[in-house]
XYZ file of C-alpha atoms in Angstrom:
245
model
C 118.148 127.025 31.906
C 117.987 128.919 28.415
C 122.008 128.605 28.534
C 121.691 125.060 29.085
C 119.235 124.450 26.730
C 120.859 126.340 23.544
C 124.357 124.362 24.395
C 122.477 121.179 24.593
C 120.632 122.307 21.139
C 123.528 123.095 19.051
C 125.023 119.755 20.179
C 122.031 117.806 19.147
C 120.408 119.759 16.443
C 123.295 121.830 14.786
C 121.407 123.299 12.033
C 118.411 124.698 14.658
C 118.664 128.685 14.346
C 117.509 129.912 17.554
C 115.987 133.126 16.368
C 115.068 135.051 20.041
C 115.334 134.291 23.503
C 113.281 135.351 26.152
C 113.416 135.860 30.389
C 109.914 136.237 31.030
C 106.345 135.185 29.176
C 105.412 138.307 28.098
C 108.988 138.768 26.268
C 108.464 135.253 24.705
C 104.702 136.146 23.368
C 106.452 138.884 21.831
C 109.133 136.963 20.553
C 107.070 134.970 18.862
C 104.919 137.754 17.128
C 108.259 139.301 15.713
C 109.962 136.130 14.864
C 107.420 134.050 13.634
C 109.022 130.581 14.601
C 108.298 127.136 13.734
C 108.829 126.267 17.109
C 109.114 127.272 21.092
C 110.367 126.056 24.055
C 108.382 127.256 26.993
C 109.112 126.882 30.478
C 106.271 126.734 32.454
C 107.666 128.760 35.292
C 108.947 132.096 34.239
C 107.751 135.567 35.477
C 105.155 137.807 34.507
C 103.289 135.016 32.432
C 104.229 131.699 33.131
C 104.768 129.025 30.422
C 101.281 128.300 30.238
C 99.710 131.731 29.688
C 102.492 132.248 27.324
C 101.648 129.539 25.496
C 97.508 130.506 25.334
C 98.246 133.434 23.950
C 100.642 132.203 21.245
C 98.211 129.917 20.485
C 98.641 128.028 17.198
C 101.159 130.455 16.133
C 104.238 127.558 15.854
C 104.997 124.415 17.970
C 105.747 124.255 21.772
C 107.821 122.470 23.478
C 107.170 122.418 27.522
C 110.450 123.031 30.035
C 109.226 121.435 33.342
C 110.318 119.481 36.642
C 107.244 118.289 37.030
C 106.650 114.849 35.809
C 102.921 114.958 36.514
C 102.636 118.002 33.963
C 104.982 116.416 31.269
C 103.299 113.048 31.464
C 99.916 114.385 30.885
C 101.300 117.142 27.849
C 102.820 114.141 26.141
C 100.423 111.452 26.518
C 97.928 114.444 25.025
C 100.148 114.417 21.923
C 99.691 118.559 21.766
C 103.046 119.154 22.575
C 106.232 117.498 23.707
C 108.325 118.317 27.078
C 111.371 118.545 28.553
C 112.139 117.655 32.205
C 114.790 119.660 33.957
C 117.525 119.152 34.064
C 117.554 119.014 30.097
C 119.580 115.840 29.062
C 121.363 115.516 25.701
C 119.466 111.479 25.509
C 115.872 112.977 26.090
C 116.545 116.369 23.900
C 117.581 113.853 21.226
C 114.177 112.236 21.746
C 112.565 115.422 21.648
C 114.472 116.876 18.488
C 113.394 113.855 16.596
C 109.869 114.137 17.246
C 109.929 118.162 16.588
C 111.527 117.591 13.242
C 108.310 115.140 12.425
C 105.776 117.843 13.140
C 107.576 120.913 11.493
C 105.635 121.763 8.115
C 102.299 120.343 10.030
C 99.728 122.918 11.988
C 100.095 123.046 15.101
C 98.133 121.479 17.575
C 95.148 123.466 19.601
C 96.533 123.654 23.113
C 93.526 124.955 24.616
C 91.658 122.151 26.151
C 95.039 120.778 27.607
C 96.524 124.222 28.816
C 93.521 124.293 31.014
C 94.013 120.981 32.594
C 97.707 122.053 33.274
C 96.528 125.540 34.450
C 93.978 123.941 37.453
C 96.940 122.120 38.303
C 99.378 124.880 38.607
C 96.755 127.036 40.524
C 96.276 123.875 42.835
C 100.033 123.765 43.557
C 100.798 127.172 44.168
C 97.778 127.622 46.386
C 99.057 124.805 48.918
C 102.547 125.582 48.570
C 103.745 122.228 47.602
C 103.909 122.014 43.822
C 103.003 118.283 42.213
C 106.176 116.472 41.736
C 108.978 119.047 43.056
C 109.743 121.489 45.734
C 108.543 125.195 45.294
C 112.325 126.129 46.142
C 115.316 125.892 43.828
C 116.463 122.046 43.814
C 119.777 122.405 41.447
C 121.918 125.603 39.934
C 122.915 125.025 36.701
C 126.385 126.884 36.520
C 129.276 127.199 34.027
C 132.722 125.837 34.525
C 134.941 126.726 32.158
C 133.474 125.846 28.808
C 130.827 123.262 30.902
C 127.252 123.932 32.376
C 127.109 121.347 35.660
C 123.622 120.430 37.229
C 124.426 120.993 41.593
C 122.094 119.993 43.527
C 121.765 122.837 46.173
C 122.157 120.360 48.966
C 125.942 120.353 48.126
C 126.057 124.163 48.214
C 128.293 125.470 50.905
C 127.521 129.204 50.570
C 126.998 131.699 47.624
C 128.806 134.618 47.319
C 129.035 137.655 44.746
C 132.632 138.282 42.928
C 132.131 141.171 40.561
C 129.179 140.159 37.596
C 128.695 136.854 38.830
C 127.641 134.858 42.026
C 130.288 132.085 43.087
C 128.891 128.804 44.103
C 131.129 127.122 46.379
C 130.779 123.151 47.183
C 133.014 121.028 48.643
C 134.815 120.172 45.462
C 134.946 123.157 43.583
C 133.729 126.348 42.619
C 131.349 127.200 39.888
C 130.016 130.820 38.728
C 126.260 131.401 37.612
C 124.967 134.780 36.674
C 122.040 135.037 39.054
C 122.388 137.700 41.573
C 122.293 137.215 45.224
C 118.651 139.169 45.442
C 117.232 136.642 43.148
C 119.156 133.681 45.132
C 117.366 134.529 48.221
C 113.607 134.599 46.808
C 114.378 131.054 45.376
C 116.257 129.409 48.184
C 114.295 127.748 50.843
C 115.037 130.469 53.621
C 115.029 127.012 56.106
C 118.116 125.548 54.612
C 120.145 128.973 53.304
C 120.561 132.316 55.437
C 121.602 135.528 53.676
C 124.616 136.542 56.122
C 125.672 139.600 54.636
C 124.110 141.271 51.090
C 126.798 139.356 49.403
C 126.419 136.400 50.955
C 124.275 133.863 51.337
C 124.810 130.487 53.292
C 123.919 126.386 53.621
C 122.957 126.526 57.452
C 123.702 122.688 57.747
C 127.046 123.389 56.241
C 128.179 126.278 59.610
C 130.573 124.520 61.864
C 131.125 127.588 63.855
C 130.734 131.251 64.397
C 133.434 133.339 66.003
C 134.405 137.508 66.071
C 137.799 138.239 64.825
C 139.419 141.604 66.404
C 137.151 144.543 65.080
C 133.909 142.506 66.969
C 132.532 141.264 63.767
C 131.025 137.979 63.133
C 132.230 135.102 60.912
C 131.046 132.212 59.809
C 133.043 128.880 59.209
C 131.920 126.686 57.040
C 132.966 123.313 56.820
C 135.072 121.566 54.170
C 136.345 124.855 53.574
C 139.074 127.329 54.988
C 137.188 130.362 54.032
C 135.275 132.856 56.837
C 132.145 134.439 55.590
C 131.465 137.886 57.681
C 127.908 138.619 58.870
C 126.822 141.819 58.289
C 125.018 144.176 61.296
C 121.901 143.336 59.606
C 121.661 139.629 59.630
C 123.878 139.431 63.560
C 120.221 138.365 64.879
C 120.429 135.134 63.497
C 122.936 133.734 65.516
C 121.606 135.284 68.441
C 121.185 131.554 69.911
C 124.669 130.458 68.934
């Protein structure tokens, strides 16, 4: 998402300086206190401290901008007229939107999010405590991956399998190949473990997309996937799953 969003920055907002970057809450609180920014773009789930706590503790420090799939949260931050949003994935017409608005505000105080961040935080405690999130799926819906000098939105539905080569993690559809940087461990804590098996630590795969599992002539298992020619082994530790099969 951060990759996304600086390409989609520099496109519509060349003269923006993006001073830091951050992979967790805590690191963009800190950010913040170093860099002293006009402005942040927060997404409200990240590790550690989410958006949200991040964005308490930054307080009135510079001007936030909200990364979200939820529509119910973005709706209700922007009708507030604290802060503006984002929805994923971030498109150049709405950043426009958004960069227009930002450049408005910059040179004014920023808002008090306090009263609002509270309304957003019952409804993030709400969501994770039933395990269906308002307005999206607690699983990963798209991958945002690079090809060649392009980031591409897939929806994970039209993943065939993932698989490791060297620094990055292939993503394989159909129609082509795309490479992200998110490791397979990470892949499997995101991916809704009903729709994508990890077959081998390497490897994880679309269960609608097997066609067929057969042992070549050392006895080990491999999984055919269709729409493609390529056989993915199973390791000894995940043999169990096809058990049925």
């Amino acid at each position: 998402m951060r990759e996304q969003l600086r390409v989609r920055l520099a496109e519509v907002w060349p003269d923006l300086e993006i001073v830091a970057e951050a992979k967790n809450g805590q690191e963009a609180i800190d950010a913040v206190h170093t860099h002293r920014p006009d402005l942040v773009f927060l997404d409200i789930r990240m590790p550690e401290k989410n958006g949200l706590e991040a964005a308490r503790e930054i307080g009135e420090a510079c001007h936030v901008v909200f990364i979200t799939a939820y529509n119910e949260y973005a709706v209700e931050a922007f009708e507030s007229g604290a802060v503006d949003y984002v929805l994923k994935p971030a498109e150049r017409e709405r950043l426009e939107l958004t960069v227009a608005r930002l450049k408005k505000r910059l040179g004014t105080k920023p808002s008090d999010l306090g009263a609002l961040l509270e309304k957003l935080a019952t409804k993030l405690d709400r969501a994770e405590g039933t395990g269906a999130p308002a307005g999206a799926s607690r699983f990963l819906q798209w991958i945002q991956a690079s090809m060649g000098q392009q980031i591409r939105m897939i929806p994970v539905t039209d993943v065939l399998f993932f698989t490791s080569d060297e620094k990055y993690t292939r993503v394989q559809t159909e129609g082509y190949e795309a490479l992200i940087r998110k490791p397979i461990k990470e892949l499997v804590d995101e991916l809704d473990p009903e729709m994508f098996w990890q077959i081998h630590r390497a490897t994880i795969v679309n269960v609608k997309a097997i066609v067929g599992v057969s042992r070549d002539f050392r006895g080990r298992q491999l999984v055919q996937v269709k729409g493609h020619t390529s056989k993915l082994e199973v390791s000894r530790n995940y043999t169990h799953l096809f058990k049925q099969m």
